[in-house]
PDB file of N, CA, C and O in Angstrom:
ATOM      1  N   VAL A   1       0.519   4.216   6.416  1.00 72.00           N
ATOM      2  CA  VAL A   1       0.221   3.682   7.755  1.00 72.00           C
ATOM      3  C   VAL A   1      -0.754   2.518   7.637  1.00 72.00           C
ATOM      4  O   VAL A   1      -0.660   1.503   8.248  1.00 72.00           O
ATOM      5  N   ARG A   2      -1.771   2.623   6.695  1.00 78.00           N
ATOM      6  CA  ARG A   2      -2.751   1.620   6.531  1.00 78.00           C
ATOM      7  C   ARG A   2      -2.168   0.315   6.075  1.00 78.00           C
ATOM      8  O   ARG A   2      -2.565  -0.739   6.477  1.00 78.00           O
ATOM      9  N   LEU A   3      -1.179   0.443   5.192  1.00 76.00           N
ATOM     10  CA  LEU A   3      -0.565  -0.751   4.623  1.00 76.00           C
ATOM     11  C   LEU A   3       0.202  -1.504   5.773  1.00 76.00           C
ATOM     12  O   LEU A   3       0.108  -2.694   5.895  1.00 76.00           O
ATOM     13  N   VAL A   4       0.958  -0.794   6.629  1.00 79.00           N
ATOM     14  CA  VAL A   4       1.674  -1.351   7.716  1.00 79.00           C
ATOM     15  C   VAL A   4       0.707  -1.998   8.690  1.00 79.00           C
ATOM     16  O   VAL A   4       0.894  -3.157   9.122  1.00 79.00           O
ATOM     17  N   GLN A   5      -0.366  -1.309   8.985  1.00 82.00           N
ATOM     18  CA  GLN A   5      -1.386  -1.915   9.919  1.00 82.00           C
ATOM     19  C   GLN A   5      -2.042  -3.127   9.372  1.00 82.00           C
ATOM     20  O   GLN A   5      -2.231  -4.166  10.053  1.00 82.00           O
ATOM     21  N   SER A   6      -2.311  -3.161   8.048  1.00 84.00           N
ATOM     22  CA  SER A   6      -2.900  -4.299   7.416  1.00 84.00           C
ATOM     23  C   SER A   6      -1.993  -5.482   7.422  1.00 84.00           C
ATOM     24  O   SER A   6      -2.375  -6.636   7.689  1.00 84.00           O
ATOM     25  N   LEU A   7      -0.715  -5.225   7.076  1.00 81.00           N
ATOM     26  CA  LEU A   7       0.302  -6.325   7.084  1.00 81.00           C
ATOM     27  C   LEU A   7       0.528  -6.869   8.481  1.00 81.00           C
ATOM     28  O   LEU A   7       0.588  -8.086   8.655  1.00 81.00           O
ATOM     29  N   SER A   8       0.593  -6.015   9.474  1.00 83.00           N
ATOM     30  CA  SER A   8       0.871  -6.427  10.837  1.00 83.00           C
ATOM     31  C   SER A   8      -0.396  -7.328  11.354  1.00 83.00           C
ATOM     32  O   SER A   8      -0.188  -8.255  12.035  1.00 83.00           O
ATOM     33  N   GLU A   9      -1.585  -6.867  10.958  1.00 89.00           N
ATOM     34  CA  GLU A   9      -2.767  -7.648  11.373  1.00 89.00           C
ATOM     35  C   GLU A   9      -2.775  -9.059  10.673  1.00 89.00           C
ATOM     36  O   GLU A   9      -3.087 -10.022  11.324  1.00 89.00           O
ATOM     37  N   SER A  10      -2.407  -9.067   9.377  1.00 88.00           N
ATOM     38  CA  SER A  10      -2.418 -10.351   8.688  1.00 88.00           C
ATOM     39  C   SER A  10      -1.287 -11.290   9.228  1.00 88.00           C
ATOM     40  O   SER A  10      -1.455 -12.521   9.129  1.00 88.00           O
ATOM     41  N   MET A  11      -0.260 -10.724   9.785  1.00 85.00           N
ATOM     42  CA  MET A  11       0.792 -11.486  10.358  1.00 85.00           C
ATOM     43  C   MET A  11       0.566 -11.785  11.807  1.00 85.00           C
ATOM     44  O   MET A  11       1.360 -12.430  12.520  1.00 85.00           O
ATOM     45  N   GLU A  12      -0.581 -11.252  12.365  1.00 91.00           N
ATOM     46  CA  GLU A  12      -0.937 -11.452  13.749  1.00 91.00           C
ATOM     47  C   GLU A  12       0.099 -10.908  14.732  1.00 91.00           C
ATOM     48  O   GLU A  12       0.418 -11.507  15.754  1.00 91.00           O
ATOM     49  N   LEU A  13       0.674  -9.756  14.311  1.00 85.00           N
ATOM     50  CA  LEU A  13       1.674  -9.112  15.219  1.00 85.00           C
ATOM     51  C   LEU A  13       0.949  -8.182  16.165  1.00 85.00           C
ATOM     52  O   LEU A  13       0.130  -7.376  15.731  1.00 85.00           O
ATOM     53  N   PRO A  14       1.247  -8.175  17.449  1.00 87.00           N
ATOM     54  CA  PRO A  14       0.684  -7.288  18.365  1.00 87.00           C
ATOM     55  C   PRO A  14       1.076  -5.810  18.078  1.00 87.00           C
ATOM     56  O   PRO A  14       2.188  -5.592  17.581  1.00 87.00           O
ATOM     57  N   GLU A  15       0.180  -4.924  18.343  1.00 85.00           N
ATOM     58  CA  GLU A  15       0.422  -3.516  18.018  1.00 85.00           C
ATOM     59  C   GLU A  15       1.710  -2.981  18.622  1.00 85.00           C
ATOM     60  O   GLU A  15       2.440  -2.218  17.992  1.00 85.00           O
ATOM     61  N   GLU A  16       2.068  -3.427  19.825  1.00 85.00           N
ATOM     62  CA  GLU A  16       3.216  -2.912  20.529  1.00 85.00           C
ATOM     63  C   GLU A  16       4.500  -3.431  19.887  1.00 85.00           C
ATOM     64  O   GLU A  16       5.627  -2.954  20.170  1.00 85.00           O
ATOM     65  N   LYS A  17       4.464  -4.438  18.999  1.00 86.00           N
ATOM     66  CA  LYS A  17       5.619  -4.919  18.299  1.00 86.00           C
ATOM     67  C   LYS A  17       5.905  -4.255  16.957  1.00 86.00           C
ATOM     68  O   LYS A  17       6.839  -4.571  16.310  1.00 86.00           O
ATOM     69  N   VAL A  18       5.023  -3.361  16.577  1.00 85.00           N
ATOM     70  CA  VAL A  18       5.111  -2.611  15.259  1.00 85.00           C
ATOM     71  C   VAL A  18       5.426  -1.176  15.492  1.00 85.00           C
ATOM     72  O   VAL A  18       4.735  -0.515  16.238  1.00 85.00           O
ATOM     73  N   GLU A  19       6.468  -0.700  14.851  1.00 84.00           N
ATOM     74  CA  GLU A  19       6.841   0.725  15.033  1.00 84.00           C
ATOM     75  C   GLU A  19       6.421   1.507  13.767  1.00 84.00           C
ATOM     76  O   GLU A  19       6.848   1.258  12.682  1.00 84.00           O
ATOM     77  N   ILE A  20       5.518   2.473  13.971  1.00 83.00           N
ATOM     78  CA  ILE A  20       5.022   3.312  12.905  1.00 83.00           C
ATOM     79  C   ILE A  20       5.471   4.740  13.264  1.00 83.00           C
ATOM     80  O   ILE A  20       5.144   5.264  14.274  1.00 83.00           O
ATOM     81  N   THR A  21       6.268   5.319  12.344  1.00 84.00           N
ATOM     82  CA  THR A  21       6.863   6.656  12.651  1.00 84.00           C
ATOM     83  C   THR A  21       6.151   7.781  11.861  1.00 84.00           C
ATOM     84  O   THR A  21       6.408   8.951  12.048  1.00 84.00           O
ATOM     85  N   ALA A  22       5.247   7.437  10.960  1.00 82.00           N
ATOM     86  CA  ALA A  22       4.689   8.433  10.062  1.00 82.00           C
ATOM     87  C   ALA A  22       3.869   9.494  10.854  1.00 82.00           C
ATOM     88  O   ALA A  22       3.721  10.642  10.381  1.00 82.00           O
ATOM     89  N   HIS A  23       3.444   9.222  12.048  1.00 83.00           N
ATOM     90  CA  HIS A  23       2.685  10.139  12.899  1.00 83.00           C
ATOM     91  C   HIS A  23       3.476  11.360  13.188  1.00 83.00           C
ATOM     92  O   HIS A  23       2.946  12.484  13.329  1.00 83.00           O
ATOM     93  N   PHE A  24       4.814  11.244  13.394  1.00 85.00           N
ATOM     94  CA  PHE A  24       5.628  12.374  13.742  1.00 85.00           C
ATOM     95  C   PHE A  24       6.717  12.751  12.679  1.00 85.00           C
ATOM     96  O   PHE A  24       7.302  13.738  12.828  1.00 85.00           O
ATOM     97  N   THR A  25       6.914  11.892  11.682  1.00 87.00           N
ATOM     98  CA  THR A  25       7.919  12.217  10.673  1.00 87.00           C
ATOM     99  C   THR A  25       7.281  12.477   9.297  1.00 87.00           C
ATOM    100  O   THR A  25       7.954  12.975   8.384  1.00 87.00           O
ATOM    101  N   GLY A  26       6.068  12.093   9.088  1.00 84.00           N
ATOM    102  CA  GLY A  26       5.473  12.135   7.785  1.00 84.00           C
ATOM    103  C   GLY A  26       5.934  10.936   6.981  1.00 84.00           C
ATOM    104  O   GLY A  26       6.609  10.023   7.509  1.00 84.00           O
ATOM    105  N   ASN A  27       5.599  10.925   5.711  1.00 81.00           N
ATOM    106  CA  ASN A  27       6.050   9.828   4.828  1.00 81.00           C
ATOM    107  C   ASN A  27       7.493  10.043   4.445  1.00 81.00           C
ATOM    108  O   ASN A  27       7.826  10.882   3.604  1.00 81.00           O
ATOM    109  N   THR A  28       8.426   9.288   4.984  1.00 83.00           N
ATOM    110  CA  THR A  28       9.876   9.435   4.720  1.00 83.00           C
ATOM    111  C   THR A  28      10.388   8.319   3.801  1.00 83.00           C
ATOM    112  O   THR A  28      11.551   8.232   3.564  1.00 83.00           O
ATOM    113  N   GLY A  29       9.450   7.534   3.184  1.00 79.00           N
ATOM    114  CA  GLY A  29       9.867   6.545   2.251  1.00 79.00           C
ATOM    115  C   GLY A  29      10.769   5.496   2.839  1.00 79.00           C
ATOM    116  O   GLY A  29      10.553   5.043   3.958  1.00 79.00           O
ATOM    117  N   CYS A  30      11.834   5.178   2.130  1.00 77.00           N
ATOM    118  CA  CYS A  30      12.764   4.153   2.586  1.00 77.00           C
ATOM    119  C   CYS A  30      13.503   4.552   3.865  1.00 77.00           C
ATOM    120  O   CYS A  30      13.993   3.668   4.614  1.00 77.00           O
ATOM    121  N   ALA A  31      13.527   5.833   4.167  1.00 85.00           N
ATOM    122  CA  ALA A  31      14.228   6.307   5.395  1.00 85.00           C
ATOM    123  C   ALA A  31      13.428   5.859   6.654  1.00 85.00           C
ATOM    124  O   ALA A  31      13.928   5.973   7.777  1.00 85.00           O
ATOM    125  N   SER A  32      12.152   5.463   6.461  1.00 87.00           N
ATOM    126  CA  SER A  32      11.342   5.028   7.638  1.00 87.00           C
ATOM    127  C   SER A  32      11.949   3.899   8.359  1.00 87.00           C
ATOM    128  O   SER A  32      11.761   3.800   9.610  1.00 87.00           O
ATOM    129  N   VAL A  33      12.651   3.003   7.731  1.00 88.00           N
ATOM    130  CA  VAL A  33      13.228   1.820   8.323  1.00 88.00           C
ATOM    131  C   VAL A  33      14.278   2.240   9.402  1.00 88.00           C
ATOM    132  O   VAL A  33      14.130   1.858  10.534  1.00 88.00           O
ATOM    133  N   PRO A  34      15.361   2.973   8.984  1.00 90.00           N
ATOM    134  CA  PRO A  34      16.327   3.319  10.015  1.00 90.00           C
ATOM    135  C   PRO A  34      15.729   4.279  11.052  1.00 90.00           C
ATOM    136  O   PRO A  34      16.140   4.222  12.247  1.00 90.00           O
ATOM    137  N   ILE A  35      14.763   5.089  10.753  1.00 91.00           N
ATOM    138  CA  ILE A  35      14.094   6.017  11.704  1.00 91.00           C
ATOM    139  C   ILE A  35      13.367   5.114  12.720  1.00 91.00           C
ATOM    140  O   ILE A  35      13.524   5.343  13.931  1.00 91.00           O
ATOM    141  N   ALA A  36      12.615   4.186  12.292  1.00 90.00           N
ATOM    142  CA  ALA A  36      11.888   3.296  13.212  1.00 90.00           C
ATOM    143  C   ALA A  36      12.835   2.481  14.080  1.00 90.00           C
ATOM    144  O   ALA A  36      12.605   2.333  15.238  1.00 90.00           O
ATOM    145  N   LEU A  37      13.880   1.975  13.522  1.00 89.00           N
ATOM    146  CA  LEU A  37      14.892   1.194  14.279  1.00 89.00           C
ATOM    147  C   LEU A  37      15.490   2.098  15.330  1.00 89.00           C
ATOM    148  O   LEU A  37      15.616   1.652  16.500  1.00 89.00           O
ATOM    149  N   ASP A  38      15.895   3.275  14.980  1.00 90.00           N
ATOM    150  CA  ASP A  38      16.493   4.209  15.992  1.00 90.00           C
ATOM    151  C   ASP A  38      15.506   4.559  17.111  1.00 90.00           C
ATOM    152  O   ASP A  38      15.886   4.542  18.229  1.00 90.00           O
ATOM    153  N   ASN A  39      14.269   4.740  16.700  1.00 89.00           N
ATOM    154  CA  ASN A  39      13.211   5.082  17.719  1.00 89.00           C
ATOM    155  C   ASN A  39      13.087   3.872  18.684  1.00 89.00           C
ATOM    156  O   ASN A  39      13.022   4.080  19.875  1.00 89.00           O
ATOM    157  N   ARG A  40      13.033   2.695  18.192  1.00 88.00           N
ATOM    158  CA  ARG A  40      12.911   1.481  19.054  1.00 88.00           C
ATOM    159  C   ARG A  40      14.063   1.330  19.990  1.00 88.00           C
ATOM    160  O   ARG A  40      13.981   1.053  21.185  1.00 88.00           O
ATOM    161  N   LEU A  41      15.341   1.549  19.428  1.00 86.00           N
ATOM    162  CA  LEU A  41      16.541   1.433  20.289  1.00 86.00           C
ATOM    163  C   LEU A  41      16.615   2.499  21.381  1.00 86.00           C
ATOM    164  O   LEU A  41      16.931   2.174  22.491  1.00 86.00           O
ATOM    165  N   ARG A  42      16.239   3.717  20.971  1.00 88.00           N
ATOM    166  CA  ARG A  42      16.351   4.832  21.971  1.00 88.00           C
ATOM    167  C   ARG A  42      15.277   4.725  23.021  1.00 88.00           C
ATOM    168  O   ARG A  42      15.468   5.205  24.142  1.00 88.00           O
ATOM    169  N   SER A  43      14.152   4.059  22.706  1.00 88.00           N
ATOM    170  CA  SER A  43      13.100   3.916  23.666  1.00 88.00           C
ATOM    171  C   SER A  43      13.208   2.642  24.543  1.00 88.00           C
ATOM    172  O   SER A  43      12.276   2.314  25.313  1.00 88.00           O
ATOM    173  N   ASN A  44      14.332   1.983  24.299  1.00 87.00           N
ATOM    174  CA  ASN A  44      14.575   0.677  25.065  1.00 87.00           C
ATOM    175  C   ASN A  44      13.457  -0.341  24.871  1.00 87.00           C
ATOM    176  O   ASN A  44      13.225  -1.162  25.775  1.00 87.00           O
ATOM    177  N   LYS A  45      12.852  -0.386  23.681  1.00 88.00           N
ATOM    178  CA  LYS A  45      11.827  -1.379  23.401  1.00 88.00           C
ATOM    179  C   LYS A  45      12.442  -2.625  22.811  1.00 88.00           C
ATOM    180  O   LYS A  45      11.774  -3.581  22.472  1.00 88.00           O
ATOM    181  N   VAL A  46      13.769  -2.631  22.607  1.00 87.00           N
ATOM    182  CA  VAL A  46      14.532  -3.752  22.074  1.00 87.00           C
ATOM    183  C   VAL A  46      15.635  -4.105  23.100  1.00 87.00           C
ATOM    184  O   VAL A  46      16.316  -3.199  23.590  1.00 87.00           O
ATOM    185  N   GLY A  47      15.682  -5.373  23.407  1.00 86.00           N
ATOM    186  CA  GLY A  47      16.705  -5.813  24.388  1.00 86.00           C
ATOM    187  C   GLY A  47      17.851  -6.522  23.733  1.00 86.00           C
ATOM    188  O   GLY A  47      17.807  -6.838  22.530  1.00 86.00           O
ATOM    189  N   PRO A  48      18.876  -6.827  24.521  1.00 86.00           N
ATOM    190  CA  PRO A  48      20.043  -7.566  24.008  1.00 86.00           C
ATOM    191  C   PRO A  48      19.604  -8.980  23.480  1.00 86.00           C
ATOM    192  O   PRO A  48      18.832  -9.620  24.101  1.00 86.00           O
ATOM    193  N   GLY A  49      20.095  -9.310  22.300  1.00 88.00           N
ATOM    194  CA  GLY A  49      19.831 -10.574  21.706  1.00 88.00           C
ATOM    195  C   GLY A  49      18.487 -10.675  21.008  1.00 88.00           C
ATOM    196  O   GLY A  49      18.113 -11.729  20.503  1.00 88.00           O
ATOM    197  N   ASP A  50      17.694  -9.609  20.969  1.00 90.00           N
ATOM    198  CA  ASP A  50      16.436  -9.626  20.304  1.00 90.00           C
ATOM    199  C   ASP A  50      16.613  -9.643  18.753  1.00 90.00           C
ATOM    200  O   ASP A  50      17.551  -9.103  18.210  1.00 90.00           O
ATOM    201  N   SER A  51      15.671 -10.328  18.124  1.00 91.00           N
ATOM    202  CA  SER A  51      15.626 -10.365  16.646  1.00 91.00           C
ATOM    203  C   SER A  51      14.603  -9.311  16.194  1.00 91.00           C
ATOM    204  O   SER A  51      13.545  -9.152  16.761  1.00 91.00           O
ATOM    205  N   ILE A  52      14.986  -8.558  15.176  1.00 91.00           N
ATOM    206  CA  ILE A  52      14.133  -7.501  14.639  1.00 91.00           C
ATOM    207  C   ILE A  52      13.951  -7.690  13.110  1.00 91.00           C
ATOM    208  O   ILE A  52      14.882  -7.830  12.391  1.00 91.00           O
ATOM    209  N   ALA A  53      12.692  -7.653  12.657  1.00 89.00           N
ATOM    210  CA  ALA A  53      12.404  -7.741  11.279  1.00 89.00           C
ATOM    211  C   ALA A  53      12.277  -6.340  10.728  1.00 89.00           C
ATOM    212  O   ALA A  53      11.470  -5.507  11.302  1.00 89.00           O
ATOM    213  N   LEU A  54      13.090  -5.938   9.767  1.00 89.00           N
ATOM    214  CA  LEU A  54      13.038  -4.651   9.086  1.00 89.00           C
ATOM    215  C   LEU A  54      12.391  -4.858   7.742  1.00 89.00           C
ATOM    216  O   LEU A  54      12.915  -5.552   6.911  1.00 89.00           O
ATOM    217  N   ILE A  55      11.191  -4.280   7.556  1.00 84.00           N
ATOM    218  CA  ILE A  55      10.381  -4.472   6.356  1.00 84.00           C
ATOM    219  C   ILE A  55      10.072  -3.176   5.759  1.00 84.00           C
ATOM    220  O   ILE A  55       9.539  -2.323   6.447  1.00 84.00           O
ATOM    221  N   ALA A  56      10.263  -3.005   4.450  1.00 82.00           N
ATOM    222  CA  ALA A  56       9.961  -1.807   3.773  1.00 82.00           C
ATOM    223  C   ALA A  56       9.129  -2.155   2.517  1.00 82.00           C
ATOM    224  O   ALA A  56       9.417  -3.095   1.835  1.00 82.00           O
ATOM    225  N   VAL A  57       8.142  -1.352   2.202  1.00 78.00           N
ATOM    226  CA  VAL A  57       7.376  -1.496   0.966  1.00 78.00           C
ATOM    227  C   VAL A  57       7.326  -0.131   0.282  1.00 78.00           C
ATOM    228  O   VAL A  57       7.358   0.905   0.908  1.00 78.00           O
ATOM    229  N   GLY A  58       7.271  -0.212  -1.052  1.00 75.00           N
ATOM    230  CA  GLY A  58       7.293   1.060  -1.768  1.00 75.00           C
ATOM    231  C   GLY A  58       6.213   0.969  -2.830  1.00 75.00           C
ATOM    232  O   GLY A  58       5.357   0.072  -2.913  1.00 75.00           O
ATOM    233  N   GLY A  59       6.239   1.919  -3.729  1.00 75.00           N
ATOM    234  CA  GLY A  59       5.255   1.981  -4.829  1.00 75.00           C
ATOM    235  C   GLY A  59       5.449   0.798  -5.745  1.00 75.00           C
ATOM    236  O   GLY A  59       6.529   0.195  -5.889  1.00 75.00           O
ATOM    237  N   GLY A  60       4.354   0.412  -6.410  1.00 76.00           N
ATOM    238  CA  GLY A  60       4.437  -0.679  -7.310  1.00 76.00           C
ATOM    239  C   GLY A  60       4.673  -2.015  -6.602  1.00 76.00           C
ATOM    240  O   GLY A  60       4.029  -2.300  -5.595  1.00 76.00           O
ATOM    241  N   MET A  61       5.645  -2.761  -7.046  1.00 80.00           N
ATOM    242  CA  MET A  61       5.967  -4.077  -6.458  1.00 80.00           C
ATOM    243  C   MET A  61       7.315  -4.009  -5.658  1.00 80.00           C
ATOM    244  O   MET A  61       8.012  -5.041  -5.540  1.00 80.00           O
ATOM    245  N   THR A  62       7.717  -2.860  -5.206  1.00 83.00           N
ATOM    246  CA  THR A  62       8.936  -2.640  -4.506  1.00 83.00           C
ATOM    247  C   THR A  62       8.766  -3.036  -3.036  1.00 83.00           C
ATOM    248  O   THR A  62       7.889  -2.586  -2.328  1.00 83.00           O
ATOM    249  N   SER A  63       9.712  -3.940  -2.582  1.00 82.00           N
ATOM    250  CA  SER A  63       9.747  -4.271  -1.164  1.00 82.00           C
ATOM    251  C   SER A  63      11.118  -4.828  -0.798  1.00 82.00           C
ATOM    252  O   SER A  63      11.841  -5.232  -1.676  1.00 82.00           O
ATOM    253  N   ALA A  64      11.386  -4.781   0.474  1.00 86.00           N
ATOM    254  CA  ALA A  64      12.671  -5.357   0.976  1.00 86.00           C
ATOM    255  C   ALA A  64      12.431  -5.748   2.451  1.00 86.00           C
ATOM    256  O   ALA A  64      11.616  -5.174   3.129  1.00 86.00           O
ATOM    257  N   ALA A  65      13.143  -6.760   2.862  1.00 88.00           N
ATOM    258  CA  ALA A  65      13.043  -7.196   4.250  1.00 88.00           C
ATOM    259  C   ALA A  65      14.358  -7.908   4.675  1.00 88.00           C
ATOM    260  O   ALA A  65      15.074  -8.466   3.844  1.00 88.00           O
ATOM    261  N   MET A  66      14.626  -7.773   5.989  1.00 92.00           N
ATOM    262  CA  MET A  66      15.737  -8.432   6.544  1.00 92.00           C
ATOM    263  C   MET A  66      15.552  -8.611   8.044  1.00 92.00           C
ATOM    264  O   MET A  66      14.767  -7.848   8.659  1.00 92.00           O
ATOM    265  N   ILE A  67      16.187  -9.590   8.633  1.00 93.00           N
ATOM    266  CA  ILE A  67      16.107  -9.808  10.088  1.00 93.00           C
ATOM    267  C   ILE A  67      17.464  -9.545  10.677  1.00 93.00           C
ATOM    268  O   ILE A  67      18.481 -10.072  10.110  1.00 93.00           O
ATOM    269  N   VAL A  68      17.545  -8.706  11.702  1.00 91.00           N
ATOM    270  CA  VAL A  68      18.831  -8.396  12.324  1.00 91.00           C
ATOM    271  C   VAL A  68      18.703  -8.808  13.845  1.00 91.00           C
ATOM    272  O   VAL A  68      17.566  -8.863  14.362  1.00 91.00           O
ATOM    273  N   LYS A  69      19.775  -9.115  14.464  1.00 90.00           N
ATOM    274  CA  LYS A  69      19.780  -9.466  15.854  1.00 90.00           C
ATOM    275  C   LYS A  69      20.609  -8.462  16.630  1.00 90.00           C
ATOM    276  O   LYS A  69      21.718  -8.146  16.210  1.00 90.00           O
ATOM    277  N   THR A  70      20.077  -7.929  17.707  1.00 86.00           N
ATOM    278  CA  THR A  70      20.784  -6.945  18.497  1.00 86.00           C
ATOM    279  C   THR A  70      21.949  -7.659  19.234  1.00 86.00           C
ATOM    280  O   THR A  70      21.838  -8.846  19.497  1.00 86.00           O
ATOM    281  N   PRO A  71      23.007  -6.984  19.504  1.00 82.00           N
ATOM    282  CA  PRO A  71      24.143  -7.541  20.241  1.00 82.00           C
ATOM    283  C   PRO A  71      23.662  -8.095  21.612  1.00 82.00           C
ATOM    284  O   PRO A  71      22.735  -7.525  22.215  1.00 82.00           O
ATOM    285  N   SER A  72      24.275  -9.140  22.057  1.00 80.00           N
ATOM    286  CA  SER A  72      23.938  -9.683  23.343  1.00 80.00           C
ATOM    287  C   SER A  72      24.541  -8.864  24.478  1.00 80.00           C
ATOM    288  O   SER A  72      25.362  -7.983  24.257  1.00 80.00           O
ATOM    289  N   THR A  73      24.081  -9.095  25.691  1.00 71.00           N
ATOM    290  CA  THR A  73      24.562  -8.365  26.863  1.00 71.00           C
ATOM    291  C   THR A  73      26.063  -8.507  26.968  1.00 71.00           C
ATOM    292  O   THR A  73      26.578  -9.589  26.752  1.00 71.00           O
ATOM    293  N   GLY A  74      26.704  -7.416  27.310  1.00 64.00           N
ATOM    294  CA  GLY A  74      28.146  -7.357  27.417  1.00 64.00           C
ATOM    295  C   GLY A  74      28.868  -6.901  26.172  1.00 64.00           C
ATOM    296  O   GLY A  74      30.059  -6.676  26.199  1.00 64.00           O
ATOM    297  N   SER A  75      28.101  -6.832  25.043  1.00 62.00           N
ATOM    298  CA  SER A  75      28.728  -6.368  23.848  1.00 62.00           C
ATOM    299  C   SER A  75      28.709  -4.807  23.816  1.00 62.00           C
ATOM    300  O   SER A  75      28.145  -4.209  24.758  1.00 62.00           O
ATOM    301  N   SER A  76      29.298  -4.169  22.862  1.00 59.00           N
ATOM    302  CA  SER A  76      29.210  -2.776  22.764  1.00 59.00           C
ATOM    303  C   SER A  76      28.874  -2.375  21.387  1.00 59.00           C
ATOM    304  O   SER A  76      29.239  -3.037  20.385  1.00 59.00           O
ATOM    305  N   VAL A  77      28.213  -1.277  21.265  1.00 58.00           N
ATOM    306  CA  VAL A  77      27.851  -0.662  20.002  1.00 58.00           C
ATOM    307  C   VAL A  77      28.337   0.798  20.044  1.00 58.00           C
ATOM    308  O   VAL A  77      27.876   1.552  20.907  1.00 58.00           O
ATOM    309  N   GLY A  78      29.253   1.137  19.142  1.00 58.00           N
ATOM    310  CA  GLY A  78      29.723   2.521  19.109  1.00 58.00           C
ATOM    311  C   GLY A  78      30.407   2.955  20.411  1.00 58.00           C
ATOM    312  O   GLY A  78      30.341   4.068  20.851  1.00 58.00           O
ATOM    313  N   GLY A  79      30.997   1.968  21.106  1.00 59.00           N
ATOM    314  CA  GLY A  79      31.710   2.218  22.331  1.00 59.00           C
ATOM    315  C   GLY A  79      30.813   2.218  23.537  1.00 59.00           C
ATOM    316  O   GLY A  79      31.332   2.318  24.745  1.00 59.00           O
ATOM    317  N   GLU A  80      29.465   2.143  23.358  1.00 64.00           N
ATOM    318  CA  GLU A  80      28.570   2.087  24.524  1.00 64.00           C
ATOM    319  C   GLU A  80      28.204   0.627  24.854  1.00 64.00           C
ATOM    320  O   GLU A  80      27.864  -0.150  23.962  1.00 64.00           O
ATOM    321  N   PRO A  81      28.272   0.218  26.132  1.00 62.00           N
ATOM    322  CA  PRO A  81      27.848  -1.088  26.473  1.00 62.00           C
ATOM    323  C   PRO A  81      26.402  -1.348  26.240  1.00 62.00           C
ATOM    324  O   PRO A  81      25.543  -0.500  26.327  1.00 62.00           O
ATOM    325  N   VAL A  82      26.096  -2.592  25.851  1.00 59.00           N
ATOM    326  CA  VAL A  82      24.686  -2.987  25.623  1.00 59.00           C
ATOM    327  C   VAL A  82      24.227  -3.812  26.775  1.00 59.00           C
ATOM    328  O   VAL A  82      24.925  -4.656  27.254  1.00 59.00           O
ATOM    329  N   GLY A  83      22.979  -3.542  27.191  1.00 56.00           N
ATOM    330  CA  GLY A  83      22.377  -4.362  28.265  1.00 56.00           C
ATOM    331  C   GLY A  83      22.821  -3.936  29.564  1.00 56.00           C
ATOM    332  O   GLY A  83      22.676  -4.156  30.622  1.00 56.00           O
TER     333      GLY A  83
END
């Protein structure tokens, strides 16, 4: 949690833009990324056409990042309409 908070502060990201799941899931390692994404989507904190940075860090020098864009309004995901 401290590493995520430190990175978000250095990137000047507002707290409401950072999803931390360790409070209720514990340390889930690389599974934290899809858990956090699912939590954001289910809580409607992400809107149609939003860009999302998915960033993971691990032990040593391990890290990964990617940016995804949510479907625009009128699209569907898994048969459910978006927006």
